[in-house]
Coordinates of C-alpha atoms and ligand atoms in Angstrom, one line a residue:
M19 CA 98.4 68.8 42.4
S20 CA 100.5 68.7 40.0
A21 CA 103.9 69.3 41.0
A22 CA 104.3 72.6 39.3
V23 CA 101.9 73.9 41.4
Q24 CA 102.9 72.9 44.3
S25 CA 106.4 74.1 43.6
I26 CA 104.9 77.5 42.8
E27 CA 102.8 77.4 46.0
T28 CA 105.8 76.2 48.3
K29 CA 107.9 78.8 46.6
T30 CA 105.0 81.5 47.3
A31 CA 105.2 80.5 51.4
D32 CA 109.0 80.8 51.0
A33 CA 109.5 84.2 50.1
E34 CA 106.1 85.2 52.4
Q35 CA 108.5 83.9 55.1
E36 CA 111.2 85.7 54.2
L37 CA 108.9 88.9 55.0
T38 CA 107.6 90.7 57.5
D39 CA 105.8 94.0 58.1
G40 CA 104.2 97.1 59.9
F41 CA 101.8 95.2 61.5
H42 CA 103.9 92.7 63.0
L43 CA 107.0 94.5 63.6
I44 CA 104.3 96.9 66.0
I45 CA 103.5 93.9 67.8
D46 CA 106.8 92.0 68.1
A47 CA 108.0 95.1 69.6
L48 CA 105.3 95.7 72.0
K49 CA 105.7 92.2 72.8
L50 CA 109.6 91.7 73.1
N51 CA 109.0 94.9 75.6
D52 CA 106.4 93.3 78.0
I53 CA 104.2 95.3 76.5
N54 CA 100.6 92.7 76.7
T55 CA 97.3 94.8 76.8
I56 CA 96.1 97.6 74.4
Y57 CA 93.1 99.6 75.5
G58 CA 91.5 101.6 72.4
V59 CA 88.7 101.9 69.7
P60 CA 89.3 100.1 65.9
G61 CA 88.4 101.6 62.8
I62 CA 90.6 103.0 60.2
P63 CA 93.7 102.2 60.0
I64 CA 94.4 100.3 62.8
T65 CA 90.9 97.5 62.8
D66 CA 93.2 95.1 61.0
F67 CA 95.9 95.6 63.6
G68 CA 93.8 94.8 66.5
R69 CA 93.1 91.7 65.3
M70 CA 96.2 90.5 65.0
A71 CA 97.5 91.7 68.2
Q72 CA 94.9 89.9 69.8
A73 CA 95.6 87.1 67.7
E74 CA 99.5 86.8 68.4
G75 CA 98.4 87.1 72.3
I76 CA 98.1 90.7 73.4
R77 CA 94.9 91.2 75.4
V78 CA 93.1 94.1 73.3
L79 CA 90.4 95.6 75.1
S80 CA 88.0 97.4 72.9
F81 CA 85.7 101.0 74.5
R82 CA 83.2 102.1 73.4
H83 CA 85.0 106.2 73.6
E84 CA 88.6 106.3 72.8
Q85 CA 88.5 108.8 76.4
N86 CA 87.9 105.8 78.6
A87 CA 90.5 103.6 77.1
G88 CA 92.8 107.0 77.4
Y89 CA 92.1 106.7 81.3
A90 CA 92.6 103.0 81.4
A91 CA 95.6 103.0 79.7
A92 CA 96.8 105.9 81.7
I93 CA 96.3 104.4 85.1
A94 CA 98.1 100.7 84.1
G95 CA 100.8 102.5 84.2
Y96 CA 100.2 104.2 87.3
L97 CA 99.1 100.2 88.4
T98 CA 102.1 98.6 86.6
K99 CA 104.9 101.4 86.3
K100 CA 105.3 100.1 82.7
P101 CA 103.2 102.4 79.7
G102 CA 100.1 101.7 79.5
V103 CA 99.1 101.6 75.9
C104 CA 96.1 103.3 74.3
L105 CA 95.7 103.1 70.3
T106 CA 93.2 105.2 68.4
V107 CA 92.5 106.0 64.6
S108 CA 93.0 108.9 63.3
A109 CA 92.0 112.4 63.8
P110 CA 88.2 112.4 65.7
G111 CA 89.8 109.3 68.0
F112 CA 93.3 110.6 68.1
L113 CA 92.1 113.6 69.9
N114 CA 89.0 111.3 71.9
G115 CA 92.3 110.4 73.4
L116 CA 94.3 113.2 73.7
T117 CA 92.6 114.4 77.2
A118 CA 93.9 111.3 78.2
L119 CA 96.8 111.6 77.1
A120 CA 97.4 115.3 79.2
H121 CA 95.6 114.1 82.2
A122 CA 98.7 111.3 81.8
T123 CA 101.1 113.9 82.1
T124 CA 99.6 116.1 84.5
N125 CA 99.2 112.8 86.9
C126 CA 103.2 111.4 85.6
F127 CA 101.6 108.2 85.0
P128 CA 103.4 106.6 81.7
M129 CA 101.3 106.0 78.9
I130 CA 101.4 105.9 75.4
L131 CA 98.8 107.2 73.4
I132 CA 99.6 105.0 69.4
S133 CA 97.1 106.6 66.9
G134 CA 96.7 106.0 63.5
S135 CA 97.3 108.7 61.1
S136 CA 96.7 109.4 57.5
E137 CA 98.5 110.0 54.2
R138 CA 101.6 112.6 55.4
E139 CA 101.8 113.6 51.4
I140 CA 98.3 114.8 51.2
V141 CA 97.9 115.6 55.2
D142 CA 101.1 117.9 54.8
L143 CA 99.6 119.6 51.2
Q144 CA 96.3 119.8 53.3
Q145 CA 94.4 118.1 50.3
G146 CA 91.6 117.0 52.4
D147 CA 92.3 113.5 53.2
Y148 CA 90.2 110.6 55.1
E149 CA 90.4 112.1 58.7
E150 CA 93.4 114.9 57.8
M151 CA 94.9 116.0 61.1
D152 CA 98.4 117.4 61.4
Q153 CA 98.5 114.6 64.6
L154 CA 101.9 115.0 66.0
A155 CA 102.3 118.4 66.0
I156 CA 99.2 119.0 67.8
A157 CA 100.0 116.4 70.4
K158 CA 103.4 117.4 71.4
P159 CA 102.4 120.8 74.1
L160 CA 100.0 117.8 75.4
C161 CA 102.9 115.3 76.2
K162 CA 106.6 114.4 76.8
A163 CA 107.3 113.2 74.0
A164 CA 105.5 112.4 70.5
F165 CA 107.3 110.2 67.2
R166 CA 106.3 109.3 64.2
V167 CA 107.7 106.1 62.5
L168 CA 107.2 106.5 58.4
H169 CA 109.9 103.4 57.8
A170 CA 108.9 100.3 58.6
A171 CA 112.7 99.4 59.6
D172 CA 112.5 102.3 62.5
I173 CA 109.3 100.9 63.9
G174 CA 111.4 99.1 67.0
I175 CA 113.7 101.7 67.4
G176 CA 110.6 104.7 67.4
I177 CA 108.8 102.2 70.0
A178 CA 111.9 101.6 72.5
R179 CA 112.0 105.4 72.5
A180 CA 108.0 105.7 73.3
I181 CA 108.3 103.5 75.8
R182 CA 111.8 104.7 77.6
A183 CA 110.4 108.7 76.7
A184 CA 107.1 107.0 79.1
V185 CA 109.0 105.6 82.0
S186 CA 112.0 107.0 83.0
G187 CA 112.9 110.0 85.0
R188 CA 109.3 111.6 85.8
P189 CA 107.1 109.4 84.1
G190 CA 103.9 111.0 81.7
G191 CA 102.1 110.8 78.4
V192 CA 104.0 110.0 75.1
Y193 CA 102.4 109.8 71.8
L194 CA 103.4 107.5 68.6
D195 CA 101.8 108.8 65.3
L196 CA 102.1 105.7 63.1
P197 CA 100.5 106.8 59.8
A198 CA 98.1 104.0 57.5
K199 CA 101.2 103.2 54.7
L200 CA 103.8 101.7 57.7
F201 CA 101.1 99.3 58.5
G202 CA 101.2 97.2 55.3
Q203 CA 105.2 97.5 54.4
V204 CA 107.1 94.9 54.2
M205 CA 110.5 94.3 54.6
N206 CA 112.9 91.2 55.1
A207 CA 111.8 89.1 58.2
Q208 CA 115.0 88.9 59.2
A209 CA 115.9 92.6 59.4
G210 CA 112.9 92.9 60.8
A211 CA 114.1 91.5 64.0
K212 CA 117.0 92.6 64.2
S213 CA 115.4 96.6 64.0
L214 CA 113.4 95.9 66.9
V215 CA 114.9 96.9 70.6
K216 CA 114.2 95.7 73.9
V217 CA 114.4 98.5 76.0
I218 CA 117.0 97.6 79.1
D219 CA 116.5 99.7 82.2
A220 CA 114.2 101.8 80.3
A221 CA 113.7 104.1 83.8
P222 CA 117.3 103.5 85.8
A223 CA 117.9 104.7 89.3
Q224 CA 118.4 108.5 90.5
I225 CA 120.5 108.1 93.2
P226 CA 119.8 111.4 95.0
A227 CA 123.3 113.2 96.5
A228 CA 125.3 112.0 99.8
A229 CA 125.2 116.3 101.3
A230 CA 121.2 116.6 99.7
V231 CA 120.3 113.5 102.4
K232 CA 122.1 115.2 104.8
R233 CA 120.9 118.6 104.5
A234 CA 117.4 116.8 104.7
L235 CA 117.8 115.0 108.0
D236 CA 119.6 117.8 109.4
V237 CA 116.0 120.1 109.1
L238 CA 113.8 117.2 110.0
K239 CA 116.2 116.3 113.0
S240 CA 115.3 120.5 113.6
A241 CA 111.6 120.3 113.9
K242 CA 110.0 120.5 116.7
R243 CA 106.4 119.9 114.9
P244 CA 107.5 117.8 112.4
L245 CA 104.9 116.6 108.7
I246 CA 105.7 114.1 106.3
I247 CA 103.1 114.5 102.9
L248 CA 102.9 111.6 101.0
G249 CA 101.8 111.6 97.4
K250 CA 100.8 109.6 94.3
G251 CA 104.5 109.7 93.1
A252 CA 105.4 108.2 96.6
A253 CA 103.1 105.4 95.8
Y254 CA 103.9 104.7 92.2
A255 CA 107.8 103.9 92.9
Q256 CA 106.3 100.8 94.6
A257 CA 108.9 101.6 97.3
D258 CA 106.6 100.3 99.9
D259 CA 108.3 99.1 103.1
D260 CA 110.7 101.7 102.8
I261 CA 108.7 104.4 103.0
R262 CA 106.5 102.7 105.9
A263 CA 110.2 102.2 107.8
L264 CA 111.1 105.6 107.2
V265 CA 107.5 107.2 108.9
E266 CA 107.7 104.6 111.5
K267 CA 111.5 105.7 112.0
S268 CA 110.6 108.9 111.9
G269 CA 107.9 108.5 114.1
V270 CA 106.5 111.9 112.7
P271 CA 102.7 111.8 111.8
F272 CA 102.1 111.8 107.8
L273 CA 99.1 112.9 105.7
P274 CA 98.4 111.2 102.7
M275 CA 97.2 112.6 99.5
S276 CA 94.5 111.1 97.6
M277 CA 95.7 108.6 95.9
A278 CA 98.5 108.1 98.5
K279 CA 96.0 106.4 101.0
G280 CA 96.5 103.4 101.6
L281 CA 100.7 103.5 101.8
L282 CA 100.8 103.0 105.4
P283 CA 96.6 102.2 106.6
D284 CA 94.7 105.7 107.1
T285 CA 94.2 104.0 110.8
H286 CA 98.2 103.7 111.4
T287 CA 98.9 105.6 114.9
Q288 CA 100.3 108.3 113.0
C289 CA 98.3 109.1 110.3
A290 CA 96.9 112.2 110.5
G291 CA 94.3 112.2 107.5
A292 CA 91.7 113.4 110.1
A293 CA 93.7 116.3 111.4
R294 CA 94.8 118.0 108.1
S295 CA 94.1 121.5 108.9
T296 CA 96.1 121.2 112.6
V297 CA 99.1 119.9 110.5
L298 CA 99.0 121.8 108.2
K299 CA 98.8 125.0 110.4
E300 CA 100.9 124.6 113.2
S301 CA 103.5 122.2 110.7
D302 CA 107.5 124.3 111.4
V303 CA 109.4 121.0 108.9
V304 CA 107.4 119.3 106.1
M305 CA 108.6 116.6 104.2
M306 CA 107.1 115.8 100.7
I307 CA 107.7 112.5 99.3
G308 CA 106.3 112.6 95.8
A309 CA 104.2 115.1 96.4
R310 CA 103.7 118.3 94.4
L311 CA 103.0 121.2 96.6
N312 CA 100.4 122.5 93.6
W313 CA 96.6 124.0 94.0
L314 CA 95.7 120.6 96.2
L315 CA 98.2 121.8 99.0
S316 CA 96.7 125.2 98.4
H317 CA 100.2 126.2 96.6
G318 CA 102.5 125.5 100.6
K319 CA 101.1 128.8 101.4
G320 CA 98.0 131.3 102.7
K321 CA 95.5 130.5 105.5
T322 CA 95.5 126.8 105.1
W323 CA 99.2 127.0 106.1
G324 CA 98.8 129.4 109.0
D325 CA 101.2 131.7 110.4
A326 CA 104.1 130.2 111.6
P327 CA 107.4 130.2 109.3
K328 CA 107.8 126.6 107.5
K329 CA 110.7 124.6 106.1
F330 CA 109.7 122.7 103.2
I331 CA 112.1 119.5 102.7
Q332 CA 111.1 118.3 99.4
I333 CA 111.8 114.4 97.4
D334 CA 111.0 114.5 93.8
I335 CA 112.7 112.6 90.4
E336 CA 111.9 116.5 88.8
P337 CA 114.7 118.9 90.3
K338 CA 112.1 122.0 88.1
E339 CA 109.9 120.7 90.9
M340 CA 111.8 122.4 93.5
D341 CA 111.1 125.6 94.5
S342 CA 108.0 125.4 92.1
N343 CA 105.6 127.2 94.9
V344 CA 107.5 128.4 98.2
E345 CA 111.4 128.1 99.1
I346 CA 112.5 124.5 99.4
V347 CA 115.4 124.7 102.2
A348 CA 116.1 120.9 101.5
P349 CA 115.4 119.7 97.6
V350 CA 116.4 115.6 97.5
V351 CA 116.4 115.1 93.8
G352 CA 116.5 111.4 92.3
D353 CA 113.8 108.3 92.3
I354 CA 111.3 108.2 95.2
G355 CA 112.6 104.3 96.4
S356 CA 116.5 105.3 96.4
C357 CA 115.7 108.5 97.8
V358 CA 114.0 107.0 100.3
S359 CA 116.3 104.3 100.9
A360 CA 119.0 106.4 101.5
L361 CA 117.5 108.3 103.6
L362 CA 116.2 105.5 105.6
A363 CA 120.3 104.5 106.0
A364 CA 121.2 107.9 106.8
M365 CA 119.2 108.1 109.8
G366 CA 121.2 105.6 111.7
S367 CA 119.8 103.3 114.6
N368 CA 119.5 106.0 117.0
W369 CA 117.4 108.7 115.8
P370 CA 115.7 109.9 117.9
A371 CA 111.8 110.0 118.6
A372 CA 109.3 112.8 117.8
P373 CA 108.1 115.6 119.6
A374 CA 106.3 114.0 121.7
D375 CA 104.0 116.8 122.7
W376 CA 103.6 117.3 118.9
V377 CA 102.6 113.9 118.5
K378 CA 99.7 113.9 121.4
T379 CA 98.2 117.2 119.7
V380 CA 98.2 115.9 116.2
S381 CA 96.9 112.5 117.8
S382 CA 94.0 114.2 120.3
K383 CA 93.0 116.7 117.0
R384 CA 92.1 113.1 115.2
E385 CA 90.8 111.4 118.1
E386 CA 88.5 113.9 117.8
N387 CA 87.6 114.7 114.6
V388 CA 86.8 110.6 114.0
A389 CA 84.5 110.4 116.9
K390 CA 82.8 113.6 115.9
M391 CA 82.2 111.8 112.5
A392 CA 81.2 108.2 113.8
P393 CA 77.2 109.1 115.0
R394 CA 76.9 110.4 111.6
L395 CA 78.4 107.4 109.6
M396 CA 75.5 105.2 111.1
N397 CA 72.6 106.3 109.9
N398 CA 70.0 104.2 108.0
N399 CA 68.1 107.4 106.5
S400 CA 66.1 107.4 103.2
P401 CA 66.7 108.6 100.8
M402 CA 70.2 108.6 102.2
D403 CA 72.7 111.3 102.8
Y404 CA 76.6 110.7 101.7
H405 CA 78.0 110.0 105.3
G406 CA 74.5 107.1 105.9
A407 CA 75.7 105.8 102.4
L408 CA 79.4 106.3 102.6
G409 CA 79.2 104.4 106.1
V410 CA 78.2 101.2 105.0
L411 CA 81.2 101.4 102.3
R412 CA 83.4 101.7 104.6
I413 CA 83.0 99.4 106.4
I414 CA 83.1 96.7 103.3
I415 CA 86.6 98.3 102.0
K416 CA 87.0 97.5 105.3
E417 CA 86.6 93.7 105.6
R418 CA 88.1 93.8 102.3
P419 CA 90.9 95.5 101.5
D420 CA 92.4 94.5 98.3
A421 CA 89.6 95.8 96.5
I422 CA 90.5 98.6 95.0
L423 CA 88.3 101.8 94.8
V424 CA 87.9 104.2 92.0
N425 CA 86.3 107.5 93.2
E426 CA 84.6 110.2 91.5
G427 CA 82.3 113.2 91.8
A428 CA 81.6 116.2 93.5
N429 CA 80.4 115.6 97.4
T430 CA 80.7 111.5 96.1
L431 CA 83.8 112.2 95.7
D432 CA 85.3 114.5 98.6
L433 CA 83.3 112.8 101.3
A434 CA 84.1 109.2 100.4
R435 CA 88.2 110.5 100.6
G436 CA 87.6 111.6 104.0
I437 CA 85.1 108.8 104.9
I438 CA 86.6 105.6 103.2
D439 CA 89.8 104.1 105.5
M440 CA 92.7 102.5 102.9
Y441 CA 94.5 99.6 104.1
K442 CA 97.3 98.9 101.3
P443 CA 99.2 101.0 98.6
R444 CA 97.5 102.0 95.6
K445 CA 94.0 100.9 96.3
R446 CA 92.1 104.4 95.5
L447 CA 92.2 105.7 92.3
D448 CA 90.5 109.0 91.4
V449 CA 90.3 112.5 90.0
G450 CA 94.0 113.1 90.0
T451 CA 95.7 116.2 89.8
W452 CA 92.7 118.2 87.8
G453 CA 89.9 116.8 89.5
I454 CA 88.6 115.6 86.2
M455 CA 85.2 113.1 85.4
G456 CA 84.9 111.0 83.4
I457 CA 87.4 108.5 84.6
G458 CA 86.0 106.1 86.8
M459 CA 84.4 103.2 83.9
G460 CA 88.0 103.6 81.9
Q461 CA 90.0 103.4 85.8
A462 CA 87.7 100.3 86.9
I463 CA 88.2 98.6 84.3
A464 CA 91.8 98.5 83.8
A465 CA 92.1 98.0 87.4
A466 CA 90.0 94.8 87.2
I467 CA 92.3 93.7 83.6
E468 CA 95.4 94.4 85.4
T469 CA 95.3 93.9 89.1
G470 CA 92.7 91.3 88.8
K471 CA 91.4 92.6 91.8
P472 CA 87.4 92.9 92.8
V473 CA 86.4 96.6 91.8
L474 CA 84.2 99.4 93.7
A475 CA 83.8 102.4 91.4
V476 CA 82.2 105.0 93.9
E477 CA 80.2 107.6 91.4
G478 CA 78.3 110.6 91.4
D479 CA 75.4 110.6 88.9
S480 CA 76.7 113.5 86.8
A481 CA 80.7 111.7 87.3
F482 CA 79.2 108.4 85.6
G483 CA 77.3 109.5 83.0
F484 CA 80.8 110.5 81.9
S485 CA 82.1 107.3 80.8
G486 CA 78.7 105.5 81.7
M487 CA 78.2 103.7 78.0
E488 CA 81.8 101.8 78.9
V489 CA 79.3 99.8 81.4
E490 CA 78.6 97.5 78.1
T491 CA 82.5 96.7 78.3
I492 CA 82.0 95.4 81.9
C493 CA 79.2 93.4 80.5
R494 CA 81.6 92.1 77.6
Y495 CA 84.6 91.2 79.4
K496 CA 82.8 89.8 82.9
L497 CA 84.4 92.1 84.6
P498 CA 84.2 92.1 88.7
I499 CA 83.7 95.6 89.1
C500 CA 80.5 96.7 91.1
V501 CA 79.7 100.5 90.2
V502 CA 77.7 102.9 92.9
I503 CA 76.0 105.8 91.4
F504 CA 75.3 108.1 94.3
N505 CA 72.1 109.3 92.7
N506 CA 71.4 112.7 94.1
N507 CA 70.0 114.2 90.5
G508 CA 72.6 116.5 89.7
I509 CA 75.9 117.9 89.6
Y510 CA 76.3 118.9 93.6
R511 CA 73.0 119.0 93.9
G512 CA 69.8 117.8 92.7
T513 CA 67.3 120.9 93.7
D514 CA 68.7 124.2 91.7
V515 CA 65.5 125.6 89.9
N516 CA 65.7 128.0 86.2
K517 CA 63.8 131.1 88.2
A518 CA 63.8 133.0 83.8
G519 CA 62.5 130.1 81.9
S520 CA 61.0 126.5 81.6
D521 CA 64.0 124.7 81.0
P522 CA 65.4 123.3 83.7
A523 CA 68.4 124.7 85.9
P524 CA 71.8 123.6 83.9
T525 CA 73.1 121.6 87.4
V526 CA 69.8 119.3 87.2
F527 CA 69.0 116.0 85.7
V528 CA 66.5 113.7 85.3
A529 CA 64.5 113.0 89.0
G530 CA 64.6 109.5 90.3
A531 CA 66.6 108.4 87.1
R532 CA 67.6 104.0 87.3
Y533 CA 70.9 104.3 86.8
D534 CA 70.9 100.1 87.6
K535 CA 68.4 100.2 84.2
M536 CA 71.6 100.5 82.0
M537 CA 73.3 97.4 83.2
E538 CA 70.6 95.1 82.7
A539 CA 70.7 96.5 79.1
F540 CA 74.0 94.7 79.1
G541 CA 73.1 91.5 80.8
G542 CA 74.3 92.9 83.8
I543 CA 72.9 93.0 87.4
G544 CA 71.1 96.5 88.4
V545 CA 70.1 97.2 91.9
N546 CA 68.2 100.1 93.0
A547 CA 68.9 100.8 96.9
T548 CA 67.1 103.2 98.5
S549 CA 68.7 102.5 102.2
P550 CA 72.3 102.1 103.5
D551 CA 71.5 98.6 104.8
E552 CA 70.2 98.1 101.3
L553 CA 72.8 99.4 99.7
K554 CA 75.1 97.2 102.3
R555 CA 73.5 94.4 100.8
A556 CA 73.9 94.5 97.3
V557 CA 77.3 95.7 97.6
N558 CA 78.7 92.3 99.5
E559 CA 76.5 90.5 97.0
A560 CA 78.5 91.9 94.1
M561 CA 81.7 91.8 95.2
D562 CA 81.4 88.5 96.9
S563 CA 79.8 87.5 92.7
G564 CA 81.9 89.2 91.1
K565 CA 79.5 89.7 88.1
P566 CA 78.7 93.1 87.1
T567 CA 77.1 95.3 88.3
L568 CA 75.4 98.5 88.8
I569 CA 74.1 100.3 92.0
N570 CA 71.9 103.2 92.1
A571 CA 72.1 104.3 95.0
V572 CA 69.3 107.3 95.7
I573 CA 71.0 110.5 97.4
D574 CA 68.8 112.9 98.8
P575 CA 69.1 115.5 96.6
A576 CA 69.4 118.4 98.8
A577 CA 72.4 116.4 100.3
G578 CA 75.0 118.2 98.4
S579 CA 77.0 121.3 99.2
E580 CA 78.1 123.5 95.8
S581 CA 81.1 121.8 94.4
G582 CA 82.0 120.0 97.3
R583 CA 84.9 120.9 98.9
I584 CA 85.8 123.2 96.9
G585 CA 83.1 126.0 96.7
N586 CA 86.0 128.3 97.6
L587 CA 87.3 127.8 93.9
N588 CA 84.0 129.4 92.4
P589 CA 84.7 132.9 91.2
Q590 CA 82.0 135.6 92.7
S591 CA 79.8 137.9 90.4
V592 CA 79.4 140.8 92.7
L593 CA 76.3 141.6 90.4
K594 CA 74.4 138.4 91.6
K595 CA 74.7 139.9 95.2
K596 CA 73.1 143.3 95.1
Ligands
TPP5 C1 86.2 116.8 82.8 C2 85.3 117.5 83.9 N1 84.1 118.4 83.3 C3 83.3 119.2 84.4 C4 84.0 119.3 85.4 C5 83.3 119.6 86.9 N2 82.8 119.0 87.3 C6 83.1 118.8 88.8 S1 82.8 117.6 89.4 C7 81.3 117.1 88.7 C8 80.0 116.4 89.0 C9 79.6 116.8 90.8 O1 78.6 116.0 90.2 P1 78.7 114.8 91.2 O2 79.6 113.6 89.9 O3 77.1 114.3 90.4 O4 78.7 114.4 92.2 P2 78.2 115.0 93.7 O5 78.6 116.1 94.3 O6 76.3 115.3 93.0 O7 77.9 114.2 94.7 C10 81.5 118.1 87.7 C11 80.5 118.1 86.4 C12 85.5 118.5 85.6 N3 85.8 118.2 87.0 N4 85.4 117.7 84.5
MG6 MG1 75.2 114.4 91.7

């Protein structure tokens, strides 16, 4: 090589070293803030970004549909208290991710949806650009905050704002719009490095007022029939030891909401899970910790809550949550960890025992219900009913309390929630506030990635269908996930008939489908299980091996009920009854 050529090459290399660009600044900003995993689907304008992020050591998990990547990011946020990141292409990919963003916001999970977008000048003049859409405007009503970055020098601030918005106060979804042009924008590397922001104390503690804490304890102390309700906000807080200490010091029966199961073991002597209707009806003071009085708790009023007057104490980070449905006599506003530790401290060392007659009433009811259920869980019928199949899964989770249980469906969800006891915090992931179908494979994948623990996904056959293609993703990344499909040939039941024509009824699927074959198509293990014994063997094998497995569990098509436990929410036609 001649000296002249060498000198030109060196000069070019020096010049390049002094430059950075949008691609690298985004990667550096994420890494600086300990965001090391991205869930997404590639395409214009983010394909190269994904490659570069992977090359720079970020784990980039490529899905088959953005909605599933979004659900993965949302639950990653819930499990880690860091925003889960979902990366999509413009318009259609963005829209596919948007359901997950809205779901994250509704469930208070920190998540950032990052979408590439088209040329601003063309989009704003509506001149028909490639995948033209005003994504920022569309995302805004569905998330906590939405930002767009136009200049490479603002990437650091843009990502810092997105992170802070997602995790501070009540967590939720954030949208970050990155136009295609931004990725290739160059700037001086030193100035670029300086423009990055490491977010300090992203979710600052919010300490409750001492007077609010005292008021809450005075109300709790006055109770004759107290109850504590734990919501997934309490599980999110990762204040597990203090929450357990508070519940145990009070001696008060506690009721875990679905994803709060395991915060204290469901087998704990104070757990009122199996006496739910009794405690809701008969309690006189209810302390809610990170739980909301929405439809899942019948809005805190009506038949479910009985006739006796009730006083509500509510612990929540969001002041607007108070009085949302009924009067809250003792609001305690702050982050759950700070509130629970303040309550514990103020309870002192001689907190009175919970009223013994009430504790006895609750535990007797619970024992009665558990005893009633026990024989139903031991049947070995073939085809299986829900109870026989769930009876064996219940034992498997008892023997493997570290495993993560993902659960969706109608009957498959409601019955599994009631039957499968959880023993550790944040081990049960499910459909959340909306009762959304489709979270299954995304949650299972993120749970395996974020925790490294084995995952058991218990899925209705309809529920599974919403994210079923991600079994390829599970096989590709060789994740320790065992999917069990409760195959009853349909939605709620597989027995409906269309009396008016030859099309199948809207709630039924192909009878006798073999979902296990789907897994085999991608090199995973597929099993067809027709009895609880077979199911038990197959699940244990999968959990031991850690190999991607899908078990088609054949359930009696007549076993379920319409809409599982929430059939009462279906509107009724007067005409139908004529
Ligand atoms: C996104 C979304 N679409 C539709 C529904 C309505 N839905 C509720 S449960 C359910 C499926 C229930 O069937 P399956 O998963 O097979 O459970 P099964 O009751 O049969 O055990 C559907 C479609 C929903 N909750 N979410
Ligand atoms: Mg079904």
